[in-house]
Short mmCIF file of C-alpha atoms and ligand atoms in Angstrom, two decimals:
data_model
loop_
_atom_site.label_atom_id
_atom_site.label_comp_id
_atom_site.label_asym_id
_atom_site.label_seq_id
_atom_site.Cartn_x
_atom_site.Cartn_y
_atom_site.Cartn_z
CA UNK A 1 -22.17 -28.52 -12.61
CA UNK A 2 -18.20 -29.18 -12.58
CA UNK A 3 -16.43 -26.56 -13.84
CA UNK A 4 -12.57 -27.01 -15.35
CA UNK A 5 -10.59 -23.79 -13.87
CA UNK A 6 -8.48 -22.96 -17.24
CA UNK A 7 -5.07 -22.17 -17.20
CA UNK A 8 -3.31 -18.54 -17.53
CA UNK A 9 -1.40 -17.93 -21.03
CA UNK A 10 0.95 -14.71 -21.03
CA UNK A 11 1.35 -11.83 -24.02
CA UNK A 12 3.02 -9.32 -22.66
CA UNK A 13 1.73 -7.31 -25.47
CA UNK A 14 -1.66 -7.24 -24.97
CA UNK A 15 -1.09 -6.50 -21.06
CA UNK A 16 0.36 -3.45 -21.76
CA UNK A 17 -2.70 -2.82 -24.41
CA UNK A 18 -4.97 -3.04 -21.64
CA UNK A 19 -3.46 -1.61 -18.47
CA UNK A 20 -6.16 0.71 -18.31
CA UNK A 21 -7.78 2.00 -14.75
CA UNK A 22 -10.28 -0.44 -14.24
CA UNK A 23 -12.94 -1.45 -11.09
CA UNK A 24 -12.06 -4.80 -9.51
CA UNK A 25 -15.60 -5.99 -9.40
CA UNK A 26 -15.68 -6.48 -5.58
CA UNK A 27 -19.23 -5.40 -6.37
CA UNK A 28 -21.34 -3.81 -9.23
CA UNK A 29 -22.25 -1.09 -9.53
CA UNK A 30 -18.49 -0.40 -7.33
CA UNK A 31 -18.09 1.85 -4.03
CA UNK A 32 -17.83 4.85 -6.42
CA UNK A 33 -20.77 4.61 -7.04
CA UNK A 34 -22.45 5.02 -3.19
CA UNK A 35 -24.31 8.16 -3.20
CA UNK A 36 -25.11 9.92 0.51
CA UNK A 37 -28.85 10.27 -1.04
CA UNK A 38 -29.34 6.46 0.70
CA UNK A 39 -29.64 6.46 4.01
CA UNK A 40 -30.07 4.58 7.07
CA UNK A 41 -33.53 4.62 6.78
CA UNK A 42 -33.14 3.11 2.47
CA UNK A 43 -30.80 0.72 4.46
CA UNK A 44 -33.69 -0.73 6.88
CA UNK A 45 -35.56 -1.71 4.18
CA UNK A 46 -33.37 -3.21 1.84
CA UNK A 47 -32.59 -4.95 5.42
CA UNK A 48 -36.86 -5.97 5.58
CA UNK A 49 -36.33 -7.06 2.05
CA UNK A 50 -33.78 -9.61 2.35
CA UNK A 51 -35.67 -10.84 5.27
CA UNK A 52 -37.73 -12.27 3.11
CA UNK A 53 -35.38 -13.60 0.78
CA UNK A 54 -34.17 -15.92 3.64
CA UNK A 55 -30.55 -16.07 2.78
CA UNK A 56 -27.87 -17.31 4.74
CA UNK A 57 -25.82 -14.25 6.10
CA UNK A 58 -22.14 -13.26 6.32
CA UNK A 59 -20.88 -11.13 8.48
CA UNK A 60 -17.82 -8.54 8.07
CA UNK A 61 -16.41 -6.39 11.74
CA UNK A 62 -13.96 -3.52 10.34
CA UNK A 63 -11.24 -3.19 13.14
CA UNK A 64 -9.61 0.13 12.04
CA UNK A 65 -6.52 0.31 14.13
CA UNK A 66 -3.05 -0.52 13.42
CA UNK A 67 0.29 0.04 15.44
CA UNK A 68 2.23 1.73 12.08
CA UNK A 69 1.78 2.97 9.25
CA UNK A 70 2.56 0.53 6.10
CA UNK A 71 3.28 3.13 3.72
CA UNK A 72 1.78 1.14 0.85
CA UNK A 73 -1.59 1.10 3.03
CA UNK A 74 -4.66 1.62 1.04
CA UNK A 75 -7.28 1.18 3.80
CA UNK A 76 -8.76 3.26 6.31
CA UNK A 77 -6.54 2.94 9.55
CA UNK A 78 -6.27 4.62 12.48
CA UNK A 79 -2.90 4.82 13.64
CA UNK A 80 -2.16 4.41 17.56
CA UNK A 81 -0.30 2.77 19.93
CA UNK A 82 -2.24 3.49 22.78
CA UNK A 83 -4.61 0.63 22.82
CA UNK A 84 -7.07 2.23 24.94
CA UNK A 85 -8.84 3.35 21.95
CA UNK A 86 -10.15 -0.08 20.75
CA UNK A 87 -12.17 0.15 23.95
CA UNK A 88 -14.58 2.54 23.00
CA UNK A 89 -14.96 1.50 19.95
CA UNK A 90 -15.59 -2.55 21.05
CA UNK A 91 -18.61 -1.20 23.02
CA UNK A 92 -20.02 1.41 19.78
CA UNK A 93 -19.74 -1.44 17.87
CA UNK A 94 -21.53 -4.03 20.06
CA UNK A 95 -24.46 -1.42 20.14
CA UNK A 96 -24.39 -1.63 16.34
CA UNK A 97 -24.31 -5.22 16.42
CA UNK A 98 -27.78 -5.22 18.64
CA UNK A 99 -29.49 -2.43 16.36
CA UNK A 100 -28.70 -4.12 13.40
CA UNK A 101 -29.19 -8.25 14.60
CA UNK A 102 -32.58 -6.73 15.96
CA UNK A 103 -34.09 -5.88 12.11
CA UNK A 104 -33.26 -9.23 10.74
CA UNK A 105 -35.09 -12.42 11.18
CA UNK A 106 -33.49 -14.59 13.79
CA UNK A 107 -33.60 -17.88 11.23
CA UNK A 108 -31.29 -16.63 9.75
CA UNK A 109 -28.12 -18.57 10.12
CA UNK A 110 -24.48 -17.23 9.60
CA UNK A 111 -22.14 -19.25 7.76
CA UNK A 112 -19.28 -17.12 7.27
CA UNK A 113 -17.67 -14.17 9.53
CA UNK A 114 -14.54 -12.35 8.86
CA UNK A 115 -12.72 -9.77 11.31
CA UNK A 116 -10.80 -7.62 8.91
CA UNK A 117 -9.27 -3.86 9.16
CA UNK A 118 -6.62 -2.43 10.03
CA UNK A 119 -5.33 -4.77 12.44
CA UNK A 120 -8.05 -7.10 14.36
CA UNK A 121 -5.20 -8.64 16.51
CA UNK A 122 -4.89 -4.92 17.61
CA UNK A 123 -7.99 -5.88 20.29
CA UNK A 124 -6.45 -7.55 23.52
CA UNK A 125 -8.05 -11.23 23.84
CA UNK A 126 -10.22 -9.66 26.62
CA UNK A 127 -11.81 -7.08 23.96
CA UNK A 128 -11.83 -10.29 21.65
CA UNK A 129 -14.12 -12.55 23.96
CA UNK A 130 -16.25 -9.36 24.24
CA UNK A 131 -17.05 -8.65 20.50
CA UNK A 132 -17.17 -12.53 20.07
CA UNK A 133 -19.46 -13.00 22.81
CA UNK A 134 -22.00 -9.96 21.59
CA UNK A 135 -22.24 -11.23 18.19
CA UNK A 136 -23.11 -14.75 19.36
CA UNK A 137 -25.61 -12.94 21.66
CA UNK A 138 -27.47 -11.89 18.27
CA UNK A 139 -26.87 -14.42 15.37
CA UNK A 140 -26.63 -18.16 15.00
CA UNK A 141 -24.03 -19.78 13.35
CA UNK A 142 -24.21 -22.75 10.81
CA UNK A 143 -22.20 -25.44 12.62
CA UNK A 144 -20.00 -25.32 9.56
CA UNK A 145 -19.39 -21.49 9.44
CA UNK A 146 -16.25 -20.25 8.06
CA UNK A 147 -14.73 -17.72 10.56
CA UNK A 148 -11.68 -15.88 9.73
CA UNK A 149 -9.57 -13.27 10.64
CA UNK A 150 -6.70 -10.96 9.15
CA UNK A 151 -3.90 -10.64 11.96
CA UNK A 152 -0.43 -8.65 11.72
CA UNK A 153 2.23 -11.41 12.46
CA UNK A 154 4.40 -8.75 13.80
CA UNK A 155 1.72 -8.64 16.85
CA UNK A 156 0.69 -12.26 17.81
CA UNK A 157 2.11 -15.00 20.12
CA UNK A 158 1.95 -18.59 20.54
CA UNK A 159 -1.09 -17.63 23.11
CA UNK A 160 -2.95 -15.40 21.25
CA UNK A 161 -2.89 -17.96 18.07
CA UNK A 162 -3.99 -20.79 20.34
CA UNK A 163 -6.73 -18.57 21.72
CA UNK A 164 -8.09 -17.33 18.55
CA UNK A 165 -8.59 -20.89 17.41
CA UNK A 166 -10.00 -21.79 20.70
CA UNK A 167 -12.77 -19.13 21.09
CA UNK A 168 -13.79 -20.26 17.51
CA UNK A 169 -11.90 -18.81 14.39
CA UNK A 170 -11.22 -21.58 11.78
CA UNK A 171 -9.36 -19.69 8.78
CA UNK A 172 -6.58 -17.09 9.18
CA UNK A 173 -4.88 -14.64 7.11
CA UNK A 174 -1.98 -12.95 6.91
CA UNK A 175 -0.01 -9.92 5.03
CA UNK A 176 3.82 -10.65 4.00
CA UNK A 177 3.97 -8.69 1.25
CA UNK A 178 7.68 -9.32 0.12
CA UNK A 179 10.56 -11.34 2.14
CA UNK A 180 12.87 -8.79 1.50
CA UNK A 181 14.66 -6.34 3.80
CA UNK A 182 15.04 -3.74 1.21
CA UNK A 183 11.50 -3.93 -0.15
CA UNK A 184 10.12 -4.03 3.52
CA UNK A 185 12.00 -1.21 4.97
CA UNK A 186 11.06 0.99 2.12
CA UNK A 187 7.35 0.12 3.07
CA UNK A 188 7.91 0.80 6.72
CA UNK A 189 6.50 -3.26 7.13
CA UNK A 190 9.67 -5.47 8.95
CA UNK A 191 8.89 -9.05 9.26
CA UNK A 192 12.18 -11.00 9.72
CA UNK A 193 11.57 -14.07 7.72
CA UNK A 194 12.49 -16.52 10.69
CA UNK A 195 9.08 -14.19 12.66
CA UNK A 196 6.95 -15.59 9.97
CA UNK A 197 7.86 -19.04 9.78
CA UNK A 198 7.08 -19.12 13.25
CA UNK A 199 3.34 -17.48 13.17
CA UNK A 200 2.79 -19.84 10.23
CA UNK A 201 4.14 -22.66 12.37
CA UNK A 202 2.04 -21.93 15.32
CA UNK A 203 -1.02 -21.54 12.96
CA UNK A 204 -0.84 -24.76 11.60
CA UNK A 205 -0.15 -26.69 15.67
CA UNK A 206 -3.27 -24.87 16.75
CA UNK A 207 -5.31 -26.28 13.71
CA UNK A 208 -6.68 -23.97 11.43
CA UNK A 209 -9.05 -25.11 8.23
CA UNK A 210 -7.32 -22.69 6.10
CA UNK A 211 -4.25 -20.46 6.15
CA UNK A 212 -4.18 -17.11 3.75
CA UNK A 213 -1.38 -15.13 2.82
CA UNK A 214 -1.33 -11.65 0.91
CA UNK A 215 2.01 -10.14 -1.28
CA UNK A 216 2.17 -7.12 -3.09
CA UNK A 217 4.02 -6.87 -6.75
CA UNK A 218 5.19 -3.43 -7.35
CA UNK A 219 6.55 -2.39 -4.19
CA UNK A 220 10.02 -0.12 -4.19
CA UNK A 221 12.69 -2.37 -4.99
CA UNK A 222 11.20 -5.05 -6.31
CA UNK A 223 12.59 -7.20 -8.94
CA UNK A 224 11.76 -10.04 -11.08
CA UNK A 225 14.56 -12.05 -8.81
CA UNK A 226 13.81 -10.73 -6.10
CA UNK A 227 10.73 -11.35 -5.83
CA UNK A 228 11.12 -14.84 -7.28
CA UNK A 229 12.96 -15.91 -4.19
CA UNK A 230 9.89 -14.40 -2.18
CA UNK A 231 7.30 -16.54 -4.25
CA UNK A 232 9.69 -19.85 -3.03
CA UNK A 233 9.66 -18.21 0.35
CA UNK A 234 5.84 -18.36 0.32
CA UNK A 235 5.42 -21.67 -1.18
CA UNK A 236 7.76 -23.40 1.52
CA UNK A 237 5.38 -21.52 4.18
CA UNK A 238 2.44 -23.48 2.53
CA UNK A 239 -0.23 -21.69 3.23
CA UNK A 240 -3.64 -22.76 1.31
CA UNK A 241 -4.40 -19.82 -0.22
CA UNK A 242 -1.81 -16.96 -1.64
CA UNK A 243 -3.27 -13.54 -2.74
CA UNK A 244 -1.07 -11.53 -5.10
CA UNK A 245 -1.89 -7.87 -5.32
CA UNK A 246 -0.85 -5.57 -8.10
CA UNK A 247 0.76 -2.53 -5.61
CA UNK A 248 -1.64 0.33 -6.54
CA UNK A 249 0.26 3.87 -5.66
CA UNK A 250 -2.13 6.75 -5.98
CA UNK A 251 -0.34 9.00 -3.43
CA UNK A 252 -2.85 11.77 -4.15
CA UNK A 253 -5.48 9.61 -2.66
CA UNK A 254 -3.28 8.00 0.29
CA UNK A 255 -0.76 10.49 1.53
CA UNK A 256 1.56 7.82 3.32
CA UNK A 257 2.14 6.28 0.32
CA UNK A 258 3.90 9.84 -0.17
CA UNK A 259 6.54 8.13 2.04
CA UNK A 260 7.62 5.53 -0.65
CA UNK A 261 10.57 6.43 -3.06
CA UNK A 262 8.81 6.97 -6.16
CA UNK A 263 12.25 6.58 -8.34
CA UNK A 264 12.58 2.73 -6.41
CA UNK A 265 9.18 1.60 -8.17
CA UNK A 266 9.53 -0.49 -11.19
CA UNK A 267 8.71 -0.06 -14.46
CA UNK A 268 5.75 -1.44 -15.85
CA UNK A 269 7.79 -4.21 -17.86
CA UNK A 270 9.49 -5.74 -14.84
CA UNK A 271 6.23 -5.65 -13.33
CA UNK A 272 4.95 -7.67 -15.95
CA UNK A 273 7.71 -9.79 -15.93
CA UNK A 274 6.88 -10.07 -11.98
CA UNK A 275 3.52 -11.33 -12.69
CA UNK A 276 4.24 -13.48 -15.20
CA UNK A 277 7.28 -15.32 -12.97
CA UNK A 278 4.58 -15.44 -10.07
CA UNK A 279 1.73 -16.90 -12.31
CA UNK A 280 4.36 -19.64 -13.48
CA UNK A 281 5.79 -20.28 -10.38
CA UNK A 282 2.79 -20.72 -8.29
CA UNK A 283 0.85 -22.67 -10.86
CA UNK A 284 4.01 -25.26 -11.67
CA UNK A 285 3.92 -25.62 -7.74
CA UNK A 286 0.36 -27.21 -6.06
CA UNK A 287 -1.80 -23.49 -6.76
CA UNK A 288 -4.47 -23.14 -8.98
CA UNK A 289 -5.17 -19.45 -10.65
CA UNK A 290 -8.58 -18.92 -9.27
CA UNK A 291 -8.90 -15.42 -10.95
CA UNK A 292 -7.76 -11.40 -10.21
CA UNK A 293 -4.89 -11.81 -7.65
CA UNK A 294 -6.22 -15.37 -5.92
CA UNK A 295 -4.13 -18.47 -6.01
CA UNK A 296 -5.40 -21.55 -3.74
CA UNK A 297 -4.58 -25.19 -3.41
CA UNK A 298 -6.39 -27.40 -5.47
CA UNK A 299 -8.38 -28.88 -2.54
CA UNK A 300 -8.77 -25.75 -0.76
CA UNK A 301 -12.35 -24.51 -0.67
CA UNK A 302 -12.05 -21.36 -2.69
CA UNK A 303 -11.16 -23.96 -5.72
CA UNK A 304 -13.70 -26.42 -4.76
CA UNK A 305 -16.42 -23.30 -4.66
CA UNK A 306 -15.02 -22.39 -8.55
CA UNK A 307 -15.45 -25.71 -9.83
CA UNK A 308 -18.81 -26.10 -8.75
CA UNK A 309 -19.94 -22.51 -9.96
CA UNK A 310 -20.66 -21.29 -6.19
CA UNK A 311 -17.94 -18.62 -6.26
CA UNK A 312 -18.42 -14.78 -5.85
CA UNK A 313 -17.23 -11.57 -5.22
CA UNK A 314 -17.51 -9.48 -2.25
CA UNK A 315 -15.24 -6.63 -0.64
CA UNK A 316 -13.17 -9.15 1.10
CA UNK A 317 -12.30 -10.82 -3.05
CA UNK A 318 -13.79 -14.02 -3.79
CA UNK A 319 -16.05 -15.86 -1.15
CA UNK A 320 -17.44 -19.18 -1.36
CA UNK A 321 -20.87 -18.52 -0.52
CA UNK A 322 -22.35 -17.09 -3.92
CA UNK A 323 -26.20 -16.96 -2.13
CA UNK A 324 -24.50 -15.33 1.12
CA UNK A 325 -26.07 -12.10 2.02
CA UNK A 326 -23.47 -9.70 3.51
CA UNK A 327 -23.67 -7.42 6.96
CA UNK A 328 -20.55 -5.48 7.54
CA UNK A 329 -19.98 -3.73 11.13
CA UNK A 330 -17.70 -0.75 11.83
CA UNK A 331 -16.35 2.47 10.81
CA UNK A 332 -16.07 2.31 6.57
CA UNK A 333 -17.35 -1.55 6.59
CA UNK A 334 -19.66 -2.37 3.51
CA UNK A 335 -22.74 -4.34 3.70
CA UNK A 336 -24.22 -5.75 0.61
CA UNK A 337 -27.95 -7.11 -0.01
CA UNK A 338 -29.14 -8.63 -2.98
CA UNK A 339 -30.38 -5.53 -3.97
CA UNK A 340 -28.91 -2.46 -2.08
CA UNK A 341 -25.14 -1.94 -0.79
CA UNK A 342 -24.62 0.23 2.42
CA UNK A 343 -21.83 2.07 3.62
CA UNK A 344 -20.74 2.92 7.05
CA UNK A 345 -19.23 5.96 8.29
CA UNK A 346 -15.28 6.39 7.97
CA UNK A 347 -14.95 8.58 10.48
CA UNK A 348 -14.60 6.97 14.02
CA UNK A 349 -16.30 10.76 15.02
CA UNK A 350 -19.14 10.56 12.56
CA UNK A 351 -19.70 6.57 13.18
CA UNK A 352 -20.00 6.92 16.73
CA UNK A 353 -22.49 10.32 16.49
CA UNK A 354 -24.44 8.12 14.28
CA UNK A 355 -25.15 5.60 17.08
CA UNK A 356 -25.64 7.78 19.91
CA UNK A 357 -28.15 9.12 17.84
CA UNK A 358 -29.73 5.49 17.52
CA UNK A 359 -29.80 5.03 13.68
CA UNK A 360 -27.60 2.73 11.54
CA UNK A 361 -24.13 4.46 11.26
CA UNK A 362 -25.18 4.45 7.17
CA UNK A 363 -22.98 7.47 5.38
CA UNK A 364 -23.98 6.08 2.02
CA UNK A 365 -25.18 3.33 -0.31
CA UNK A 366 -26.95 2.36 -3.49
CA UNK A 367 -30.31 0.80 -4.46
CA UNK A 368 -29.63 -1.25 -7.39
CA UNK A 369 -31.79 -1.11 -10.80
CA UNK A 370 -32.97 -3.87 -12.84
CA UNK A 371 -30.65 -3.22 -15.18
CA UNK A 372 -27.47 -3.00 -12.37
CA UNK A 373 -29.05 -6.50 -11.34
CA UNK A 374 -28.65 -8.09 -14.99
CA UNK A 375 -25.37 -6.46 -15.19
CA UNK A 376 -23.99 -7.47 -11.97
CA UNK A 377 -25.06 -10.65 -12.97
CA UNK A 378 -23.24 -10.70 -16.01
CA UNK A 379 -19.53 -9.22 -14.64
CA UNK A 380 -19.61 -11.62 -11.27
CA UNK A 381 -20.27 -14.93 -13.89
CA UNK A 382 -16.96 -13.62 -15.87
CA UNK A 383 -14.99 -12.67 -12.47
CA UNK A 384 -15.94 -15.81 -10.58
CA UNK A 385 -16.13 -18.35 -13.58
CA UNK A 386 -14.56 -16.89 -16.46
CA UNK A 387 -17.30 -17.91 -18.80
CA UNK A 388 -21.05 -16.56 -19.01
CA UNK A 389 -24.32 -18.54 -19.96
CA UNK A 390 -26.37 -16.92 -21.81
CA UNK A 391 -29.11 -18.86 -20.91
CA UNK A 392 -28.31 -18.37 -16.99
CA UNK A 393 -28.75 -14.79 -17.28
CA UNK A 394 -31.73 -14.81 -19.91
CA UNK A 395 -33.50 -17.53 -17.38
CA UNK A 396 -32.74 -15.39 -14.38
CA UNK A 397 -33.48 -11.90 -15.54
CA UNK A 398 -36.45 -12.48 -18.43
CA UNK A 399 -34.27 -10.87 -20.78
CA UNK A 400 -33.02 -11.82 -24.48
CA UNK A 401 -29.50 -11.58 -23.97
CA UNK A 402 -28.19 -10.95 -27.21
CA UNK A 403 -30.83 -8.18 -27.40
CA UNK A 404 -30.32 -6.22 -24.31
CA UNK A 405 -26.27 -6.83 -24.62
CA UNK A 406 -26.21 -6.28 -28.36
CA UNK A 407 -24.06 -3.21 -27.87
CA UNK A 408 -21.79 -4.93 -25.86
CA UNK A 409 -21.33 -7.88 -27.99
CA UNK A 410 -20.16 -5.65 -30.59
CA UNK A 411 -17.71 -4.70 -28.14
CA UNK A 412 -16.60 -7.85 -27.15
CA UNK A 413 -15.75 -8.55 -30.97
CA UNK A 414 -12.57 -6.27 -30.81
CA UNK A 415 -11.88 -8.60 -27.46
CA UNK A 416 -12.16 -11.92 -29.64
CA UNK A 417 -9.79 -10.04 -32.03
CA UNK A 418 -7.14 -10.17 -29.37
CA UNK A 419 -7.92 -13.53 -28.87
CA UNK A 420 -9.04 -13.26 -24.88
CA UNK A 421 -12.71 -13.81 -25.55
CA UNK A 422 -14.56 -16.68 -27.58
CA UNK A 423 -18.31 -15.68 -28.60
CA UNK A 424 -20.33 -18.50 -29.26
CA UNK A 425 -24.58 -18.33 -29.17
CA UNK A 426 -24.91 -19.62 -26.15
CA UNK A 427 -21.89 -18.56 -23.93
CA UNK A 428 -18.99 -16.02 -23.60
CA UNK A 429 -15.58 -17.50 -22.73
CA UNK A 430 -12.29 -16.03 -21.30
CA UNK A 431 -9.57 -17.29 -22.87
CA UNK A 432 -6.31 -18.76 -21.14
CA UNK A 433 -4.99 -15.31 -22.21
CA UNK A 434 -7.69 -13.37 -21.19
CA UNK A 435 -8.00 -14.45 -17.75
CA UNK A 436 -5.46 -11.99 -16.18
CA UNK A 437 -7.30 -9.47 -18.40
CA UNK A 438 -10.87 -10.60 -16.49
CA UNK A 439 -11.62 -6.89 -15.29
CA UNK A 440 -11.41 -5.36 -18.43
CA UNK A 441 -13.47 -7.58 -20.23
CA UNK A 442 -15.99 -7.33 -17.39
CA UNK A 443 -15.34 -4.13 -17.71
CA UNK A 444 -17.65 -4.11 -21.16
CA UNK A 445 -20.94 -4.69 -19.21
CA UNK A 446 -19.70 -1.71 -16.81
CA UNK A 447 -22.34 1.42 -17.66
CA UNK A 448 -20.83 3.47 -15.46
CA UNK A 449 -17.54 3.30 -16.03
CA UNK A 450 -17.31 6.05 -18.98
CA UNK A 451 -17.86 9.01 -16.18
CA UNK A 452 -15.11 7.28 -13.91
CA UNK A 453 -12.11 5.54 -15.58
CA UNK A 454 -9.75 8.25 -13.67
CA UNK A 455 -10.56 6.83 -10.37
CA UNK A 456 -9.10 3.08 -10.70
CA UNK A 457 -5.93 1.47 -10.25
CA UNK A 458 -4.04 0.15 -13.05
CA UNK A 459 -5.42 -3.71 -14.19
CA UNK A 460 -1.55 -4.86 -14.19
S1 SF4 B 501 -1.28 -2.86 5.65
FE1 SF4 B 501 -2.49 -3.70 7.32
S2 SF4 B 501 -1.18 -3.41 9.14
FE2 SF4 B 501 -0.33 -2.08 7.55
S3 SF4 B 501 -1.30 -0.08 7.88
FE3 SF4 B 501 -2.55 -1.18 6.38
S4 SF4 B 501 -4.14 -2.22 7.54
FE4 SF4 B 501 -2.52 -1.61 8.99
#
């Protein structure tokens, strides 16, 4: 099936209306969710389970440590600049990598791996070749597996580029935030402009599939200007892919973002006017919208994956394997089954105890119910393809869809009134307007989400 990606339309209005805390759908039911009930043991078998299933796999490694802080940070780092302690933790997580490989079935085949943190470039290319060399140990790889990695460009060389792409990594992504002095010394994140032209350069002479780059709207500082001349920045960088996060600040939940000048934020209407510029700017240029905070090149493979209906979303955004099974590895890294997710431990402490002790470092997780199934179902079709059949789900789950959802198509009738849904018997379709709005219409198949709308970020 070829899918048409529709265009964004802007009503600054209606934004506001619904800039309401809302989940970003990584996953349904979200990480909130995770209860410590499920355990390592819950984890095995959901692992026997989707043996049988077959599926190809993905694979996520969690490298927690960074050099500094970024004070708009919302992971979980560990902060160091003695790089002894990646050592210790290469070797736990090469013993996790043998527990786990050793419950699923061996045919099996990988066809996308992503090194994310924190920092991955923190690891010295000797502590590279090892982690790359005990995961090939244990999996196989499709011939045409997408392997990727986050780096910090502040971090790399010409030889550590040209040896990631050697040992194997295809795709590569990178965080620039914002181009601007200001904005980046108020974050604690310098990266002289001329630095990143360089990485980008040496990227692209080494050869890699696909380049990624991340910026935040609503940093300190920021303007609609501003921030215009960092969108041109990042289009004459070219990368293939351009995520554009909303800056969540929720100091009471990350402490270093206590570091930022609260006063320097702006206001919710130049943020809007931010995102709107951005949207314009990116989408007059050669980038398609592909939905939340993803832009990509119309030939790039996250675009390809959306017109054929094969996107998803995972904890790393979208992904372009929609039948992809994931396994993630390392202190706080999420693993998600077709029917159960799993949790690691944060701490480095607690994950290591946990494999001493010879069980799955599992600190929580979540079986999923029918109903989460049909639900999930329902959200990721609106989040990946900003439509939903009807008949997809009803053919899928046994279900009459407009009986089991008649409470939410009620609900979606005060939607249509703002003119971001269309209803029609046999699908539900996001409007050009309501496509920056995608969570919160998701958000209407959400039964959870009553007991925790103080625990999101902002949707704009
Ligand atoms: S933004 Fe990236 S480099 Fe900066 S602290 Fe967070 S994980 Fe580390």
């Amino acid at each position: 099936m070829v899918f048409q990606i529709p265009p964004v339309k802007f009503d600054l209005d209606i934004i506001k209306k619904y800039d309401l805390p809302t989940p970003r759908y990584t996953s349904y039911p979200p990480a909130t969710e995770f209860r410590e009930t499920f355990t390592a043991v819950d984890f095995q078998d959901a692992i026997a389970a989707s043996n049988h299933r077959r599926t190809p796999i993905s694979l996520y490694f969690h490298i927690p440590f960074c050099q500094s802080a970024c004070y708009f940070c919302g992971c979980n780092t560990v902060i160091s600049n003695n790089q002894n302690i990646a050592k210790p933790y290469v070797e736990y997580l090469t013993r996790e990598i043998c527990t786990t490989a050793s419950l699923i079935d061996p045919n099996r085949r990988v066809v996308q791996m992503h090194w994310g943190g924190g920092t991955p470039n923190y690891l010295n290319q000797q502590q590279v070749e090892q982690l790359w060399n005990s995961i090939g140990n244990c999996f196989s790889f499709d011939s045409q597996a997408e392997i990727s990695l986050e780096i910090n460009p502040s971090y790399v060389d010409k030889n550590y580029i040209f040896f990631l792409k050697e040992i194997g990594f295809n795709r590569i992504s990178f965080g620039i935030q914002d181009f601007n002095l200001q904005v980046q010394t108020a974050v604690n994140r310098i990266q002289p402009e001329k630095m990143l032209f360089e990485v980008m350069g040496w990227i692209k002479e080494a050869g890699f599939k696909s380049v990624n780059v991340d910026l935040i709207y609503g940093l300190p500082y920021q303007n609609c200007q501003t921030f215009k001349q960092t969108i041109k920045k990042t289009i004459e960088l070219d990368p293939d892919r351009i995520a554009v996060f909303n800056f969540a600040y929720v100091p009471w939940l990350k402490p270093v973002q206590k570091n930022i000048p609260k006063d320097a934020l702006p206001p919710l209407q130049e943020k809007l006017e931010i995102l709107k510029m951005t949207v314009e700017e990116l989408t007059q240029s050669q980038y398609l919208f592909i939905g939340m905070d993803h832009f990509a090149k119309r030939d790039d493979e996250l675009a390809i994956a959306q017109r054929s209906s094969n996107l998803k979303r995972n904890f790393q955004g979208y992904t372009t394997w929609a039948q992809a099974e994931l396994f993630g590895f390392g202190a706080t890294s999420i693993s998600m089954l077709e029917e159960a997710y799993a949790q690691n431990h944060k701490r480095l402490h607690d994950y290591y105890q946990a494999i001493d002790t010879g069980i799955l470092p599992v600190a929580k997780g979540i079986k999923l119910t029918r109903d989460d199934l049909v639900r999930r179902d329902a959200i990721m079709q609106i989040m990946s393809h900003a439509k939903l059949s009807k008949q997809e789900i009803e053919n899928q789950h046994h279900i009459h869809f407009d009986e089991y959802f008649a409470p939410e198509l009620e609900l979606l009738k005060f939607l249509k009134t703002d003119e971001l849904v269309t209803l029609s018997k046999d699908e539900i379709i996001i409007t050009d307007l309501g496509r920056l709005l995608v969570r919160n219409i998701a958000a209407v198949f959400d039964v959870y989400l009553k007991n925790r709308q103080q625990r999101f970020s902002r949707a704009i």
